[in-house]
């Protein structure tokens, strides 16, 4: 059923020591370490689609082997479990060695690596427990799959295992530690390599391993190129700059805020990775971040994400420099990041408005005034675009009471001022050609999600799961699979963040403690 290969572990040197003792791991890319068993594992969620990607043919709900392997309680043939070593810049500062502190890789199945997050201590756990609690594992599983169904590159989730094991967490680091149930997510990706893997090797001057890791990464995306020549590595960096730009543009277009864009949380495959204190713009606020740990500086707030991604890429560029020894191609690729991001963002925003990219680009006032309307009226970002796709704008005035009401209904303000909205609608209407008018409804609905995995929805599901009711978890997993379509039960899923949830723990206030 699980036929693991050990490609990564065979390809690279392992730490000579085994065991979980915290240590510095040098001249190696990983340490062998087995998951620590958990008590009474239960399969809470399973993705049939991810299982199909892996070619797994199994009745997951009844299989004891599946449950035990994905809980880390049993090993199967071919699996050589390991934790990788990486470093990273956290909140702008070099943090030294970090590594998989609670994620243990089981090996590869076909093109994919399977990784158990929350599998127990590794040499990189420092003084932490290597566990993930149920609330954050639910959030990770659901958001991985939600992002995929939105069409946004992401690591995937095969399974969510609940356990009777517990871990102590002080959710807000404010002196209120509590025992919480632990869980494990089996994450799936073609690679979990991060910028930080390269940064650590470069920082330590382990250039031979750096070159081998670059060659390995090149081979992942283009099997014809497997030698890390200066040109090939420059090409790899260029590809990552462009794909990361496209990724961030997609985040911005659905209002996604990652929350912790440290370089150790940036994927070499330009996938969204490491779902911690993430969130979605509800009330339009460019400075918004769901991460309370970042509430002061707002380094990773919504509007900063493109600039931070570029800063992170410049760290990766520094790390790859010894393999290229020429600054110019690196600088060109960092410039290409800007161009790609702006082109991608303009294209997506135009599609969201039902306009052509050229028309939007030629009329910057449309965007500027839209931003003004969204912020002045405290609009819900995603509900606004959804409502816009449904209203009639054929008449030149386009301010029929129902249309205005639908749009103003997306505002969090008590008495939103209709005047700026009205003015913007006129401007917008004048940019719509006859053909744009004809199919704007369906084309806009194909890019503006109806369903967003809002934090308050997930928190309700988590509360129910803690109380023993797993049905809401199943329901939301079903709903997130078709985010661009309406569903009969949308009264339950598609609504503004309720006032009582705006400052509720787990909704707008999340921390890295998970
Ligand atoms: P994160 O903020 O989740 O990206 O994690 C940053 C670093 O801390 C990574 O090296 C993680 O593996 C490590 N880490 C986070 N939580 C834990 C935990 N509960 N036990 C061990 N290591 C952890
Ligand atoms: Mg991380």
Short mmCIF file of C-alpha atoms and ligand atoms in Angstrom, two decimals:
data_model
loop_
_atom_site.label_atom_id
_atom_site.label_comp_id
_atom_site.label_asym_id
_atom_site.label_seq_id
_atom_site.Cartn_x
_atom_site.Cartn_y
_atom_site.Cartn_z
CA UNK A 1 0.00 0.00 0.00
CA UNK A 2 2.71 2.49 0.99
CA UNK A 3 5.75 1.77 -1.18
CA UNK A 4 8.30 4.34 -0.09
CA UNK A 5 11.53 5.14 -1.86
CA UNK A 6 14.47 6.80 -0.17
CA UNK A 7 15.78 9.03 -2.96
CA UNK A 8 16.66 12.08 -0.85
CA UNK A 9 18.37 10.10 1.87
CA UNK A 10 20.39 8.06 -0.62
CA UNK A 11 21.43 11.17 -2.52
CA UNK A 12 22.77 13.23 0.40
CA UNK A 13 24.98 12.65 3.43
CA UNK A 14 23.29 12.00 6.78
CA UNK A 15 24.43 13.27 10.15
CA UNK A 16 26.71 10.66 11.65
CA UNK A 17 24.87 10.81 14.96
CA UNK A 18 21.42 9.36 15.46
CA UNK A 19 18.88 10.05 18.19
CA UNK A 20 16.90 13.14 19.05
CA UNK A 21 19.43 15.13 21.10
CA UNK A 22 19.45 18.76 20.05
CA UNK A 23 22.64 19.40 18.08
CA UNK A 24 24.35 21.24 15.30
CA UNK A 25 24.23 19.18 12.12
CA UNK A 26 27.02 20.05 9.67
CA UNK A 27 28.24 18.62 6.37
CA UNK A 28 24.95 16.73 6.12
CA UNK A 29 21.47 17.59 4.92
CA UNK A 30 19.49 15.54 7.37
CA UNK A 31 19.44 13.38 10.45
CA UNK A 32 17.75 10.01 10.63
CA UNK A 33 15.01 10.08 13.21
CA UNK A 34 11.83 8.10 13.70
CA UNK A 35 8.48 9.59 14.68
CA UNK A 36 7.56 9.36 18.36
CA UNK A 37 4.41 7.25 18.80
CA UNK A 38 1.13 8.84 19.83
CA UNK A 39 -1.75 7.50 21.84
CA UNK A 40 -4.93 6.23 20.18
CA UNK A 41 -4.66 7.73 16.66
CA UNK A 42 -7.87 8.40 14.71
CA UNK A 43 -8.18 9.36 11.06
CA UNK A 44 -10.11 12.66 11.07
CA UNK A 45 -9.67 13.78 7.47
CA UNK A 46 -8.42 12.10 4.33
CA UNK A 47 -7.96 13.58 0.88
CA UNK A 48 -8.98 11.11 -1.85
CA UNK A 49 -7.46 13.43 -4.43
CA UNK A 50 -4.04 13.49 -2.82
CA UNK A 51 -4.24 9.72 -2.36
CA UNK A 52 -4.92 9.44 -6.11
CA UNK A 53 -1.88 11.65 -6.86
CA UNK A 54 0.17 9.14 -4.92
CA UNK A 55 -1.53 6.17 -6.55
CA UNK A 56 -2.63 4.87 -3.12
CA UNK A 57 -5.33 2.27 -3.42
CA UNK A 58 -6.63 1.77 0.06
CA UNK A 59 -9.74 2.03 2.16
CA UNK A 60 -8.27 4.65 4.43
CA UNK A 61 -11.25 4.80 6.80
CA UNK A 62 -10.87 1.19 7.87
CA UNK A 63 -7.18 0.51 7.39
CA UNK A 64 -5.24 0.20 10.60
CA UNK A 65 -1.96 0.39 8.67
CA UNK A 66 -2.89 3.77 7.16
CA UNK A 67 -3.79 5.14 10.56
CA UNK A 68 -0.66 3.85 12.23
CA UNK A 69 1.76 4.91 9.49
CA UNK A 70 0.26 8.40 9.25
CA UNK A 71 0.34 8.74 13.03
CA UNK A 72 4.02 7.80 13.05
CA UNK A 73 3.22 4.71 15.13
CA UNK A 74 4.37 2.19 12.51
CA UNK A 75 7.07 2.15 9.89
CA UNK A 76 6.76 0.42 6.54
CA UNK A 77 9.40 -1.09 4.31
CA UNK A 78 11.44 1.36 2.29
CA UNK A 79 10.80 4.29 4.59
CA UNK A 80 13.94 5.87 6.07
CA UNK A 81 12.47 8.66 8.20
CA UNK A 82 14.52 11.83 8.44
CA UNK A 83 14.48 15.48 9.47
CA UNK A 84 16.32 18.01 7.30
CA UNK A 85 18.56 20.81 8.46
CA UNK A 86 17.97 24.37 7.29
CA UNK A 87 18.46 27.92 8.52
CA UNK A 88 16.67 31.13 7.79
CA UNK A 89 16.02 34.79 8.30
CA UNK A 90 13.23 35.26 10.82
CA UNK A 91 11.60 38.70 10.97
CA UNK A 92 14.58 40.12 9.08
CA UNK A 93 17.33 38.59 11.22
CA UNK A 94 19.58 35.64 10.54
CA UNK A 95 18.46 32.88 12.93
CA UNK A 96 21.19 30.29 12.29
CA UNK A 97 20.30 26.60 12.24
CA UNK A 98 16.58 25.80 12.45
CA UNK A 99 15.61 22.57 10.66
CA UNK A 100 12.58 20.27 10.74
CA UNK A 101 11.82 20.59 14.43
CA UNK A 102 8.51 18.77 14.27
CA UNK A 103 8.22 17.49 10.72
CA UNK A 104 9.56 14.06 9.86
CA UNK A 105 9.83 12.95 6.24
CA UNK A 106 8.82 9.36 5.54
CA UNK A 107 10.32 9.20 2.03
CA UNK A 108 8.99 9.48 -1.51
CA UNK A 109 6.11 7.83 -3.29
CA UNK A 110 6.46 8.45 -7.02
CA UNK A 111 7.27 12.13 -7.53
CA UNK A 112 6.11 13.15 -4.06
CA UNK A 113 7.61 13.36 -0.59
CA UNK A 114 5.39 12.55 2.40
CA UNK A 115 6.05 14.46 5.59
CA UNK A 116 4.38 14.08 8.99
CA UNK A 117 4.02 17.43 10.74
CA UNK A 118 3.76 17.07 14.50
CA UNK A 119 5.59 13.70 14.56
CA UNK A 120 7.67 14.37 17.67
CA UNK A 121 11.13 15.57 18.57
CA UNK A 122 14.03 15.71 16.16
CA UNK A 123 17.58 17.04 16.60
CA UNK A 124 16.14 20.38 15.43
CA UNK A 125 13.36 20.68 18.02
CA UNK A 126 15.64 22.68 20.28
CA UNK A 127 13.72 22.64 23.57
CA UNK A 128 10.25 22.24 22.09
CA UNK A 129 8.15 19.07 21.95
CA UNK A 130 7.99 18.40 18.21
CA UNK A 131 4.19 18.32 18.34
CA UNK A 132 1.39 20.21 16.60
CA UNK A 133 -1.92 20.73 18.35
CA UNK A 134 -5.30 19.85 16.86
CA UNK A 135 -6.41 23.43 16.19
CA UNK A 136 -3.33 24.27 14.11
CA UNK A 137 -3.34 20.91 12.33
CA UNK A 138 -6.97 21.43 11.30
CA UNK A 139 -5.98 24.87 10.03
CA UNK A 140 -3.02 23.46 8.08
CA UNK A 141 -4.96 20.59 6.49
CA UNK A 142 -7.93 22.74 5.47
CA UNK A 143 -5.92 25.65 4.12
CA UNK A 144 -3.57 23.45 2.07
CA UNK A 145 -6.55 21.93 0.33
CA UNK A 146 -8.45 25.24 0.10
CA UNK A 147 -5.47 26.90 -1.60
CA UNK A 148 -5.19 24.04 -4.06
CA UNK A 149 -8.84 24.32 -4.99
CA UNK A 150 -8.47 28.08 -5.42
CA UNK A 151 -5.80 27.23 -7.99
CA UNK A 152 -2.89 28.51 -5.88
CA UNK A 153 0.32 26.46 -5.69
CA UNK A 154 0.65 24.84 -2.28
CA UNK A 155 1.89 21.82 -0.41
CA UNK A 156 -0.98 19.35 -0.12
CA UNK A 157 -2.48 17.44 2.79
CA UNK A 158 -3.20 13.71 2.64
CA UNK A 159 -4.46 13.09 6.15
CA UNK A 160 -5.28 14.57 9.51
CA UNK A 161 -4.79 12.26 12.47
CA UNK A 162 -6.22 13.10 15.89
CA UNK A 163 -4.69 11.61 19.01
CA UNK A 164 -5.19 11.32 22.76
CA UNK A 165 -1.67 12.63 23.33
CA UNK A 166 -1.48 16.18 24.59
CA UNK A 167 0.94 19.09 24.54
CA UNK A 168 1.08 22.23 26.61
CA UNK A 169 0.58 25.48 24.71
CA UNK A 170 0.43 29.07 25.88
CA UNK A 171 -1.59 30.31 22.93
CA UNK A 172 -0.73 33.99 23.32
CA UNK A 173 2.46 33.68 25.34
CA UNK A 174 0.61 35.49 28.11
CA UNK A 175 1.03 33.10 31.00
CA UNK A 176 -2.01 30.87 30.36
CA UNK A 177 -0.59 27.50 29.33
CA UNK A 178 -3.10 24.73 28.66
CA UNK A 179 -3.03 21.07 27.77
CA UNK A 180 -4.23 20.62 24.21
CA UNK A 181 -4.83 17.51 22.07
CA UNK A 182 -2.09 16.76 19.51
CA UNK A 183 -2.61 15.89 15.87
CA UNK A 184 -0.56 15.13 12.76
CA UNK A 185 -0.95 16.26 9.18
CA UNK A 186 0.66 14.25 6.41
CA UNK A 187 1.90 16.91 4.00
CA UNK A 188 2.67 16.05 0.41
CA UNK A 189 4.83 17.94 -2.07
CA UNK A 190 7.39 17.29 -4.77
CA UNK A 191 9.84 18.96 -2.42
CA UNK A 192 9.89 20.61 0.98
CA UNK A 193 13.16 22.43 0.22
CA UNK A 194 13.14 25.99 1.49
CA UNK A 195 15.28 29.06 0.83
CA UNK A 196 16.71 28.37 4.27
CA UNK A 197 18.27 25.06 3.21
CA UNK A 198 20.48 26.98 0.78
CA UNK A 199 21.11 29.89 3.13
CA UNK A 200 22.49 27.63 5.84
CA UNK A 201 24.88 25.78 3.53
CA UNK A 202 26.14 29.06 2.04
CA UNK A 203 26.51 30.69 5.43
CA UNK A 204 28.63 27.75 6.62
CA UNK A 205 30.67 27.65 3.40
CA UNK A 206 29.54 24.08 2.63
CA UNK A 207 29.81 24.80 -1.07
CA UNK A 208 30.02 21.24 -2.30
CA UNK A 209 26.71 20.36 -0.65
CA UNK A 210 25.25 23.66 -1.81
CA UNK A 211 26.12 22.74 -5.41
CA UNK A 212 24.70 19.25 -5.04
CA UNK A 213 21.49 20.58 -3.53
CA UNK A 214 21.13 23.08 -6.39
CA UNK A 215 21.62 20.26 -8.90
CA UNK A 216 18.99 18.17 -7.09
CA UNK A 217 16.53 21.08 -7.14
CA UNK A 218 17.18 21.74 -10.83
CA UNK A 219 16.50 18.10 -11.56
CA UNK A 220 13.11 18.33 -9.79
CA UNK A 221 11.73 20.93 -12.18
CA UNK A 222 13.70 20.07 -15.30
CA UNK A 223 15.08 16.52 -15.46
CA UNK A 224 17.21 17.49 -18.49
CA UNK A 225 19.22 19.96 -16.41
CA UNK A 226 20.91 18.30 -13.49
CA UNK A 227 24.37 19.90 -13.38
CA UNK A 228 24.62 23.05 -11.29
CA UNK A 229 26.57 25.09 -13.82
CA UNK A 230 26.57 28.87 -13.15
CA UNK A 231 24.07 29.34 -16.01
CA UNK A 232 21.77 26.60 -14.73
CA UNK A 233 21.78 27.97 -11.17
CA UNK A 234 21.13 31.49 -12.47
CA UNK A 235 18.24 29.99 -14.45
CA UNK A 236 16.94 28.29 -11.32
CA UNK A 237 17.01 31.56 -9.39
CA UNK A 238 15.25 33.34 -12.25
CA UNK A 239 12.53 30.69 -12.33
CA UNK A 240 12.03 30.99 -8.55
CA UNK A 241 11.83 34.80 -8.76
CA UNK A 242 9.17 34.65 -11.46
CA UNK A 243 7.14 31.83 -9.91
CA UNK A 244 7.26 33.45 -6.47
CA UNK A 245 6.01 36.70 -8.04
CA UNK A 246 3.12 34.82 -9.63
CA UNK A 247 2.38 33.07 -6.32
CA UNK A 248 2.27 36.30 -4.30
CA UNK A 249 0.06 37.96 -6.92
CA UNK A 250 -2.38 35.07 -6.49
CA UNK A 251 -2.30 35.41 -2.70
CA UNK A 252 -3.04 39.12 -3.01
CA UNK A 253 -5.91 38.50 -5.41
CA UNK A 254 -7.81 36.40 -2.87
CA UNK A 255 -6.70 38.45 0.15
CA UNK A 256 -4.50 35.72 1.63
CA UNK A 257 -2.03 36.75 4.33
CA UNK A 258 0.57 34.09 5.14
CA UNK A 259 1.53 35.64 8.46
CA UNK A 260 5.13 34.36 8.82
CA UNK A 261 7.07 34.92 5.62
CA UNK A 262 10.45 34.03 7.09
CA UNK A 263 12.93 32.64 4.56
CA UNK A 264 12.59 29.21 6.17
CA UNK A 265 8.91 29.32 5.17
CA UNK A 266 9.62 30.02 1.49
CA UNK A 267 9.48 27.07 -0.89
CA UNK A 268 12.06 26.44 -3.62
CA UNK A 269 9.13 25.20 -5.73
CA UNK A 270 7.25 28.48 -5.11
CA UNK A 271 4.43 26.74 -3.29
CA UNK A 272 2.61 28.13 -0.28
CA UNK A 273 4.15 26.30 2.66
CA UNK A 274 3.82 26.23 6.47
CA UNK A 275 0.34 27.30 7.43
CA UNK A 276 0.56 28.94 10.82
CA UNK A 277 -1.11 32.22 11.81
CA UNK A 278 -2.48 32.84 8.30
CA UNK A 279 -5.68 34.68 7.46
CA UNK A 280 -7.78 36.37 4.79
CA UNK A 281 -8.50 40.03 4.38
CA UNK A 282 -12.02 40.62 5.54
CA UNK A 283 -12.40 44.33 6.30
CA UNK A 284 -10.12 45.86 3.67
CA UNK A 285 -7.04 47.07 5.49
CA UNK A 286 -3.68 47.02 3.76
CA UNK A 287 -1.83 46.84 7.08
CA UNK A 288 -3.74 43.84 8.35
CA UNK A 289 -1.98 40.76 9.68
CA UNK A 290 -3.58 37.88 11.59
CA UNK A 291 -0.31 37.25 13.46
CA UNK A 292 -0.35 38.83 16.92
CA UNK A 293 3.39 38.13 17.23
CA UNK A 294 3.82 40.63 14.38
CA UNK A 295 1.21 43.14 15.55
CA UNK A 296 3.82 45.79 16.41
CA UNK A 297 5.95 45.88 13.28
CA UNK A 298 3.40 44.44 10.81
CA UNK A 299 6.34 43.19 8.76
CA UNK A 300 4.22 40.47 7.16
CA UNK A 301 0.95 42.39 6.71
CA UNK A 302 -1.13 42.04 3.52
CA UNK A 303 0.39 44.92 1.59
CA UNK A 304 4.01 44.08 2.49
CA UNK A 305 3.94 40.58 1.07
CA UNK A 306 5.36 41.40 -2.40
CA UNK A 307 8.24 43.47 -0.98
CA UNK A 308 9.00 40.82 1.65
CA UNK A 309 9.01 38.07 -0.96
CA UNK A 310 11.54 40.08 -2.95
CA UNK A 311 13.67 40.66 0.15
CA UNK A 312 13.56 36.93 0.85
CA UNK A 313 14.58 36.22 -2.75
CA UNK A 314 17.56 38.52 -2.32
CA UNK A 315 18.63 36.33 0.66
CA UNK A 316 18.33 33.29 -1.60
CA UNK A 317 20.30 35.12 -4.30
CA UNK A 318 23.11 35.76 -1.79
CA UNK A 319 23.11 32.08 -0.88
CA UNK A 320 23.34 30.99 -4.53
CA UNK A 321 25.96 33.60 -5.42
CA UNK A 322 28.97 31.31 -4.75
CA UNK A 323 27.64 28.99 -7.47
CA UNK A 324 27.22 31.82 -9.99
CA UNK A 325 29.89 34.35 -9.04
CA UNK A 326 28.20 37.07 -11.03
CA UNK A 327 25.84 39.61 -9.51
CA UNK A 328 24.24 40.77 -12.71
CA UNK A 329 21.96 37.81 -13.49
CA UNK A 330 20.84 37.79 -9.85
CA UNK A 331 19.94 41.47 -10.01
CA UNK A 332 18.14 41.01 -13.30
CA UNK A 333 16.03 38.25 -11.81
CA UNK A 334 15.16 40.38 -8.78
CA UNK A 335 14.04 43.11 -11.18
CA UNK A 336 12.06 40.49 -13.11
CA UNK A 337 10.30 39.68 -9.83
CA UNK A 338 8.88 43.23 -9.76
CA UNK A 339 7.78 43.12 -13.36
CA UNK A 340 6.20 39.69 -13.01
CA UNK A 341 4.43 40.62 -9.81
CA UNK A 342 2.97 43.83 -11.23
CA UNK A 343 1.96 42.19 -14.50
CA UNK A 344 0.41 39.25 -12.63
CA UNK A 345 -1.42 41.44 -10.15
CA UNK A 346 -2.75 43.70 -12.90
CA UNK A 347 -3.92 40.67 -14.89
CA UNK A 348 -5.67 39.10 -11.92
CA UNK A 349 -7.26 42.33 -10.77
CA UNK A 350 -8.48 43.03 -14.30
CA UNK A 351 -10.03 39.55 -14.43
CA UNK A 352 -11.66 40.15 -11.05
CA UNK A 353 -13.25 43.30 -12.47
CA UNK A 354 -14.21 41.71 -15.80
CA UNK A 355 -11.87 44.09 -17.66
CA UNK A 356 -8.98 43.36 -19.98
CA UNK A 357 -5.50 43.78 -18.49
CA UNK A 358 -4.74 46.45 -21.09
CA UNK A 359 -7.78 48.54 -20.18
CA UNK A 360 -7.03 48.38 -16.46
CA UNK A 361 -3.38 49.24 -17.03
CA UNK A 362 -4.32 52.24 -19.17
CA UNK A 363 -6.75 53.54 -16.52
CA UNK A 364 -4.88 53.63 -13.22
CA UNK A 365 -7.58 55.83 -11.71
CA UNK A 366 -9.96 52.87 -11.72
CA UNK A 367 -7.64 50.95 -9.38
CA UNK A 368 -6.76 53.95 -7.23
CA UNK A 369 -10.39 54.83 -6.68
CA UNK A 370 -11.32 51.22 -6.05
CA UNK A 371 -8.72 51.05 -3.27
CA UNK A 372 -10.19 54.24 -1.86
CA UNK A 373 -13.73 52.82 -1.93
CA UNK A 374 -12.70 49.52 -0.36
CA UNK A 375 -10.89 51.19 2.51
CA UNK A 376 -13.15 54.22 3.04
CA UNK A 377 -16.22 51.98 3.19
CA UNK A 378 -14.56 49.18 5.18
CA UNK A 379 -15.54 46.67 2.51
CA UNK A 380 -15.15 42.94 2.90
CA UNK A 381 -12.58 42.21 0.19
CA UNK A 382 -13.91 38.95 -1.22
CA UNK A 383 -17.61 39.63 -0.70
CA UNK A 384 -17.26 42.92 -2.57
CA UNK A 385 -15.87 41.28 -5.72
CA UNK A 386 -18.43 38.49 -5.51
CA UNK A 387 -21.25 41.04 -5.24
CA UNK A 388 -19.77 43.09 -8.07
CA UNK A 389 -19.85 40.03 -10.33
CA UNK A 390 -23.57 39.61 -9.66
CA UNK A 391 -24.91 43.12 -10.14
CA UNK A 392 -26.24 44.58 -13.35
CA UNK A 393 -24.14 47.45 -14.65
CA UNK A 394 -25.60 47.75 -18.11
CA UNK A 395 -27.28 51.11 -17.66
CA UNK A 396 -24.90 54.04 -17.64
CA UNK A 397 -25.89 55.13 -14.17
CA UNK A 398 -25.61 51.57 -12.78
CA UNK A 399 -26.78 52.59 -9.37
CA UNK A 400 -30.09 50.78 -9.12
CA UNK A 401 -31.08 50.45 -5.49
CA UNK A 402 -30.62 46.66 -5.49
CA UNK A 403 -27.10 46.89 -6.88
CA UNK A 404 -26.06 49.60 -4.48
CA UNK A 405 -27.62 47.68 -1.62
CA UNK A 406 -25.79 44.49 -2.57
CA UNK A 407 -22.45 46.28 -2.64
CA UNK A 408 -23.03 48.37 0.47
CA UNK A 409 -24.04 45.16 2.23
CA UNK A 410 -20.38 44.10 1.99
CA UNK A 411 -19.32 47.00 4.18
CA UNK A 412 -18.46 46.67 7.86
CA UNK A 413 -19.31 50.36 8.42
CA UNK A 414 -22.57 51.09 10.21
CA UNK A 415 -23.65 53.73 7.70
CA UNK A 416 -21.38 53.42 4.68
CA UNK A 417 -21.21 56.50 2.47
CA UNK A 418 -22.57 55.57 -0.97
CA UNK A 419 -21.07 58.58 -2.79
CA UNK A 420 -17.54 57.26 -3.46
CA UNK A 421 -18.95 53.89 -4.48
CA UNK A 422 -21.34 55.54 -6.87
CA UNK A 423 -18.55 57.62 -8.41
CA UNK A 424 -16.34 54.57 -8.82
CA UNK A 425 -19.14 52.54 -10.43
CA UNK A 426 -19.57 55.21 -13.09
CA UNK A 427 -15.86 55.18 -13.82
CA UNK A 428 -15.87 51.39 -13.93
CA UNK A 429 -18.97 51.19 -16.12
CA UNK A 430 -17.34 53.44 -18.70
CA UNK A 431 -14.42 51.02 -19.06
CA UNK A 432 -16.65 48.06 -19.89
CA UNK A 433 -16.92 47.40 -23.60
CA UNK A 434 -19.99 45.70 -25.09
CA UNK A 435 -18.25 42.33 -25.15
CA UNK A 436 -17.01 42.76 -21.57
CA UNK A 437 -20.57 43.59 -20.55
CA UNK A 438 -21.88 40.49 -22.27
CA UNK A 439 -19.84 37.94 -20.34
CA UNK A 440 -18.55 39.76 -17.30
CA UNK A 441 -20.81 37.84 -14.90
CA UNK A 442 -19.52 34.38 -15.75
CA UNK A 443 -15.91 35.43 -16.36
CA UNK A 444 -15.78 37.30 -13.05
CA UNK A 445 -17.34 34.45 -11.14
CA UNK A 446 -14.64 32.12 -12.47
CA UNK A 447 -11.95 34.16 -10.67
CA UNK A 448 -13.71 35.66 -7.65
CA UNK A 449 -14.19 32.98 -4.99
CA UNK A 450 -17.56 32.63 -3.30
CA UNK A 451 -16.15 30.47 -0.54
CA UNK A 452 -13.20 31.68 1.50
CA UNK A 453 -11.81 29.66 4.40
CA UNK A 454 -12.34 32.51 6.83
CA UNK A 455 -10.71 32.18 10.22
CA UNK A 456 -14.01 32.46 12.08
CA UNK A 457 -15.45 29.55 10.07
CA UNK A 458 -12.42 27.41 10.83
CA UNK A 459 -12.53 28.41 14.48
CA UNK A 460 -16.16 27.22 14.73
CA UNK A 461 -15.09 23.91 13.20
CA UNK A 462 -12.20 23.66 15.67
CA UNK A 463 -14.50 24.42 18.61
CA UNK A 464 -16.88 21.68 17.45
CA UNK A 465 -13.98 19.20 17.01
CA UNK A 466 -12.77 19.96 20.52
CA UNK A 467 -16.28 19.21 21.74
CA UNK A 468 -16.24 15.86 19.88
CA UNK A 469 -18.37 16.87 16.88
CA UNK A 470 -16.43 16.17 13.69
CA UNK A 471 -19.28 16.77 11.24
CA UNK A 472 -18.53 20.49 10.70
CA UNK A 473 -14.95 19.53 9.83
CA UNK A 474 -16.20 17.17 7.13
CA UNK A 475 -18.70 19.78 5.92
CA UNK A 476 -16.15 22.56 5.49
CA UNK A 477 -13.72 20.17 3.77
CA UNK A 478 -16.48 19.40 1.24
CA UNK A 479 -17.34 23.07 0.76
CA UNK A 480 -13.78 24.26 0.13
CA UNK A 481 -13.44 21.98 -2.91
CA UNK A 482 -15.56 24.25 -5.14
CA UNK A 483 -14.72 27.78 -4.00
CA UNK A 484 -15.83 29.48 -7.21
CA UNK A 485 -19.29 27.89 -7.29
CA UNK A 486 -22.42 28.60 -5.28
CA UNK A 487 -23.64 25.95 -2.90
CA UNK A 488 -27.14 25.49 -1.43
CA UNK A 489 -25.83 25.83 2.13
CA UNK A 490 -23.94 29.08 1.56
CA UNK A 491 -25.95 30.93 4.18
CA UNK A 492 -23.73 28.96 6.55
CA UNK A 493 -20.41 29.65 4.83
CA UNK A 494 -20.53 32.90 2.93
CA UNK A 495 -20.93 35.89 5.21
CA UNK A 496 -19.04 38.73 6.76
CA UNK A 497 -16.95 38.11 9.82
CA UNK A 498 -19.48 38.44 12.68
CA UNK A 499 -18.71 41.27 15.14
CA UNK A 500 -18.19 38.82 18.00
CA UNK A 501 -15.46 37.03 16.00
CA UNK A 502 -13.50 40.12 15.01
CA UNK A 503 -11.24 40.06 18.04
CA UNK A 504 -11.75 36.47 19.01
CA UNK A 505 -8.77 34.20 19.62
CA UNK A 506 -8.19 32.01 16.58
CA UNK A 507 -10.01 34.40 14.25
CA UNK A 508 -8.18 37.68 13.92
CA UNK A 509 -5.72 36.87 16.66
CA UNK A 510 -3.34 34.02 16.03
CA UNK A 511 0.20 33.38 17.11
CA UNK A 512 3.06 31.14 16.06
CA UNK A 513 2.38 28.93 19.12
CA UNK A 514 0.84 25.91 17.53
P1 LIG B 1 7.56 27.90 12.18
O1 LIG B 1 7.42 29.21 12.87
O2 LIG B 1 6.42 26.95 12.42
O3 LIG B 1 7.88 28.04 10.72
O4 LIG B 1 8.81 27.17 12.87
C1 LIG B 1 10.09 27.74 13.00
C2 LIG B 1 11.04 26.71 13.53
O5 LIG B 1 10.62 26.24 14.81
C3 LIG B 1 11.18 25.47 12.65
O6 LIG B 1 12.51 25.01 12.74
C4 LIG B 1 10.23 24.50 13.32
O7 LIG B 1 10.54 23.16 13.05
C5 LIG B 1 10.44 24.83 14.79
N1 LIG B 1 9.26 24.48 15.61
C6 LIG B 1 8.05 25.09 15.63
N2 LIG B 1 7.23 24.50 16.51
C7 LIG B 1 7.91 23.47 17.05
C8 LIG B 1 7.60 22.46 18.03
N3 LIG B 1 6.42 22.38 18.63
N4 LIG B 1 8.56 21.55 18.33
C9 LIG B 1 9.77 21.62 17.74
N5 LIG B 1 10.12 22.53 16.84
C10 LIG B 1 9.21 23.45 16.48
MG1 LIG B 2 8.24 26.88 9.30
#
